[in-house]
PDB file of C-alpha atoms in Angstrom:
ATOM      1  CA  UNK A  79      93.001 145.875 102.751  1.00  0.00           C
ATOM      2  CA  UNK A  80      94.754 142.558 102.331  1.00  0.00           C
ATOM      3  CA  UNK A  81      96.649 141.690  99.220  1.00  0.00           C
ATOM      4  CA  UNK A  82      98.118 138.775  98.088  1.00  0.00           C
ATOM      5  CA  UNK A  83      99.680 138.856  94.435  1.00  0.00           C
ATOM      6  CA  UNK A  84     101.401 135.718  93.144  1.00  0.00           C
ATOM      7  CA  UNK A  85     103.579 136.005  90.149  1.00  0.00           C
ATOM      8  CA  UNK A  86     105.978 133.527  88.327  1.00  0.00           C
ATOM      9  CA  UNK A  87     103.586 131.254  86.295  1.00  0.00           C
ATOM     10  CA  UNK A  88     103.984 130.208  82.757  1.00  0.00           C
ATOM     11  CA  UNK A  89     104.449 127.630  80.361  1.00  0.00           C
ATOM     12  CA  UNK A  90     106.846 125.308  80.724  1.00  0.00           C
ATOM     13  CA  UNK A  91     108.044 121.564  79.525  1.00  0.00           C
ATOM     14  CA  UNK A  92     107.882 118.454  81.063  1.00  0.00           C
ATOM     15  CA  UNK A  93     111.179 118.403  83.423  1.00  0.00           C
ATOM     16  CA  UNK A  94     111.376 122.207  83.436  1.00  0.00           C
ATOM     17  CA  UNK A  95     111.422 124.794  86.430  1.00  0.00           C
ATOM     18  CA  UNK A  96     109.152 127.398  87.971  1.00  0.00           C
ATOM     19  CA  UNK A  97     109.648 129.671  90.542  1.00  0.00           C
ATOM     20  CA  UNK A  98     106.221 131.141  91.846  1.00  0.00           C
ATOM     21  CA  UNK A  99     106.069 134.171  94.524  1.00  0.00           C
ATOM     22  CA  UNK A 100     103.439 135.954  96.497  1.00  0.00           C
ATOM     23  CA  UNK A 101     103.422 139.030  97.745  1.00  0.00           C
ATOM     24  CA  UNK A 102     101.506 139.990 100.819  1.00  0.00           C
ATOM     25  CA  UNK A 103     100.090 143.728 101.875  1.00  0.00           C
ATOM     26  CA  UNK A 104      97.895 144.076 104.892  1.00  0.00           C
ATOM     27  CA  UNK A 105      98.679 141.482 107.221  1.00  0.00           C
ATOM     28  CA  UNK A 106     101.582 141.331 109.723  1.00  0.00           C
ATOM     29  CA  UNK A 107     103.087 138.842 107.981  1.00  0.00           C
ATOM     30  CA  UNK A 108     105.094 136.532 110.187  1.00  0.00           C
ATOM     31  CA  UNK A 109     102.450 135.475 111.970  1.00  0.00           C
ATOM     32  CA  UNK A 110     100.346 134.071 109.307  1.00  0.00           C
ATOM     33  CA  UNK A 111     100.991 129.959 108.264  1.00  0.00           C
ATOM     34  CA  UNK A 112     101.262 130.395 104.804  1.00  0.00           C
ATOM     35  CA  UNK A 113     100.245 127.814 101.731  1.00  0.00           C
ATOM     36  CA  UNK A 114      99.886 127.171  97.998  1.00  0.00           C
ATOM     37  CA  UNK A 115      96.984 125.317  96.323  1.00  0.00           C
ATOM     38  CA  UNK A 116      96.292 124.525  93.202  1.00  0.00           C
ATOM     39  CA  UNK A 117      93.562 123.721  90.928  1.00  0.00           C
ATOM     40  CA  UNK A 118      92.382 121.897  87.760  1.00  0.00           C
ATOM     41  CA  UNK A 119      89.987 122.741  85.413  1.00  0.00           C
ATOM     42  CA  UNK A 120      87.288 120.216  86.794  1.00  0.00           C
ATOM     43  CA  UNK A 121      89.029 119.249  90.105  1.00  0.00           C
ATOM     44  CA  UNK A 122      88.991 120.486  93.376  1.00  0.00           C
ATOM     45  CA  UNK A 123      91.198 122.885  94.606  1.00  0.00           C
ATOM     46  CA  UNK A 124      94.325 120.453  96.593  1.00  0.00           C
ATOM     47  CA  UNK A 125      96.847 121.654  99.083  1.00  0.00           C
ATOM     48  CA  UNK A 126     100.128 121.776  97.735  1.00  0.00           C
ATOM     49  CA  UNK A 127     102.149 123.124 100.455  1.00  0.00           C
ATOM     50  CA  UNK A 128     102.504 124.703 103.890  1.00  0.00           C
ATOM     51  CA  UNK A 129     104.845 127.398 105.649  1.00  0.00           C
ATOM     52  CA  UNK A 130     104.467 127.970 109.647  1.00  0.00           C
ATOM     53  CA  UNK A 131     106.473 126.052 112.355  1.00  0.00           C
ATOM     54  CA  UNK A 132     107.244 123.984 110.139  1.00  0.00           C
ATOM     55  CA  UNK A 133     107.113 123.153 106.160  1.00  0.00           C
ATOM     56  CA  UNK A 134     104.906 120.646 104.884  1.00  0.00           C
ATOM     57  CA  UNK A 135     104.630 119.022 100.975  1.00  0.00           C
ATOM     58  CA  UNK A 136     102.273 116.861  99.269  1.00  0.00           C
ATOM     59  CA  UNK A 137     103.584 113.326  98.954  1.00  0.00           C
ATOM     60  CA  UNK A 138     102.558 114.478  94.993  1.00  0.00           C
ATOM     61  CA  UNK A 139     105.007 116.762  95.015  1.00  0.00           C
ATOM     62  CA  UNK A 140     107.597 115.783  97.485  1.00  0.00           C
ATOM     63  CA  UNK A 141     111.387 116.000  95.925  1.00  0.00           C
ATOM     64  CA  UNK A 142     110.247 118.489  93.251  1.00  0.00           C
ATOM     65  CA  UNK A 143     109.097 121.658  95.055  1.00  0.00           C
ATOM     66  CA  UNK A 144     110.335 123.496  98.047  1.00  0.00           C
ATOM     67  CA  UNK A 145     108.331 126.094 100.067  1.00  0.00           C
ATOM     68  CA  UNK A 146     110.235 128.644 101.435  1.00  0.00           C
ATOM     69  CA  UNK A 147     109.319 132.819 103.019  1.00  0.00           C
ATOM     70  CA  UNK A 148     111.007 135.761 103.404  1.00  0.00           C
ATOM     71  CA  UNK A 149     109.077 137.361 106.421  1.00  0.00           C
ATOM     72  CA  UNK A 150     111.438 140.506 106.278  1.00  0.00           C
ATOM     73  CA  UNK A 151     109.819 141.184 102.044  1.00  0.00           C
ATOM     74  CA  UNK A 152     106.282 139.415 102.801  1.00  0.00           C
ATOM     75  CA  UNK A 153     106.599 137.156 100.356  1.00  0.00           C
ATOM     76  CA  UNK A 154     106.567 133.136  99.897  1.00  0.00           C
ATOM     77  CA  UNK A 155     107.746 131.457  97.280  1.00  0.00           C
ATOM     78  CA  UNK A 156     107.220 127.863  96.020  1.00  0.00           C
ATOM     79  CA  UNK A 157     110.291 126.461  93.637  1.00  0.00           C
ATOM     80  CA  UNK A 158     109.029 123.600  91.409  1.00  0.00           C
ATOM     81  CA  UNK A 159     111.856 121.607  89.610  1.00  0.00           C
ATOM     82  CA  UNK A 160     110.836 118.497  87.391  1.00  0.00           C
ATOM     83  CA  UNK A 161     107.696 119.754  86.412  1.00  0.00           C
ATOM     84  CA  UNK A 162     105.266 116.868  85.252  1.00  0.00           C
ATOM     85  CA  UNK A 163     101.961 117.263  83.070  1.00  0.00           C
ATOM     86  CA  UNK A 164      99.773 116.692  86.116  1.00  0.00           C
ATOM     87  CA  UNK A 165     100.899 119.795  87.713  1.00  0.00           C
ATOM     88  CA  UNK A 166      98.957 121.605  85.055  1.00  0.00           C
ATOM     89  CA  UNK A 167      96.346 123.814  87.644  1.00  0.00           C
ATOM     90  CA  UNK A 168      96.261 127.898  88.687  1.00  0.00           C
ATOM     91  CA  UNK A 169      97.686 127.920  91.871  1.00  0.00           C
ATOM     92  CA  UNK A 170      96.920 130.525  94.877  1.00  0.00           C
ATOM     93  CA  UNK A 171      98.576 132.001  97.719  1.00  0.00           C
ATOM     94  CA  UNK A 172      96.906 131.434 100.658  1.00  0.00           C
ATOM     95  CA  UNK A 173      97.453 133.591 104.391  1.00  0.00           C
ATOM     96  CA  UNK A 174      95.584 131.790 107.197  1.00  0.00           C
ATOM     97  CA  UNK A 175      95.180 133.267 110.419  1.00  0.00           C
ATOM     98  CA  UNK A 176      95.520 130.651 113.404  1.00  0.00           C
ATOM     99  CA  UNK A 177      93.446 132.428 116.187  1.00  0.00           C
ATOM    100  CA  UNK A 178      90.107 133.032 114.120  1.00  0.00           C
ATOM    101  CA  UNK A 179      90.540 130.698 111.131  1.00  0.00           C
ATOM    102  CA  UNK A 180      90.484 133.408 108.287  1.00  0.00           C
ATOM    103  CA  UNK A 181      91.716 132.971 105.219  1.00  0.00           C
ATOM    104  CA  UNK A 182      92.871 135.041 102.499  1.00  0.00           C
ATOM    105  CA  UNK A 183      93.247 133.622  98.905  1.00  0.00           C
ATOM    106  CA  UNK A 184      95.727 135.676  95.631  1.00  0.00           C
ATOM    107  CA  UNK A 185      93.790 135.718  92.556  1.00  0.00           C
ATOM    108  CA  UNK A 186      96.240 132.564  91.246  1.00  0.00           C
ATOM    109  CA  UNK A 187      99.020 132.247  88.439  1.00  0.00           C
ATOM    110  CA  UNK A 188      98.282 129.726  85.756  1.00  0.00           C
ATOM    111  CA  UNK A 189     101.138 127.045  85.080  1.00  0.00           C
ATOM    112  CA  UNK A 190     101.301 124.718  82.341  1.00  0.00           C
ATOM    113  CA  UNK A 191     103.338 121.979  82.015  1.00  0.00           C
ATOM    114  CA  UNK A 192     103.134 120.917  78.020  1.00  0.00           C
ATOM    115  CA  UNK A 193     105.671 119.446  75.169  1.00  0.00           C
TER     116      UNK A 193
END
């Protein structure tokens, strides 16, 4: 069955670092545009970031994260540097599959950006 595990949350400060990773199971990988969301308590889940032929960032978050994959481990990773208050949330993994539209969704990582 498909997996995806992310890993790498935490509490941090305000200006501090993260590194999250996912680890997919189940899928062929490569293939699959991969993405992180987040969510707020009370908000709507919110794209944060895409991997597939090409890398994409919310203009929240442009300068301060990076997406990046390692297709060869099945994993993605998003690196968040200057971390800010507002990017308090869980955020989830997410595999989508272009030629049906499925998607699969990790369970999420909480990260909390507090003094």
């Amino acid at each position: 069955q498909v997996q995806l595990v992310e890993s790498g949350g935490g509490l941090v400060q305000p200006g501090g670092s993260l590194r999250l990773s996912c680890a997919a199971s189940g899928i062929y990988f490569p293939i699959h545009v991969m993405g992180w969301y987040r969510q707020a308590p009370g908000k709507q889940r919110e794209l944060v970031a895409t991997s597939g032929s090409s890398t994409n960032l919310a203009d929240s978050v442009k300068g301060r994260f990076t997406i990046s994959r390692d297709n060869a481990a099945n994993r993605v990773y998003l690196q968040m540097n200057n971390l800010k208050p507002e990017d308090t949330a869980v955020y989830y993994c997410n595999a989508h599959q272009v030629w049906d539209g499925t998607d699969y969704w990790g369970q999420g990582t909480q990260v909390t950006v507090s003094s």
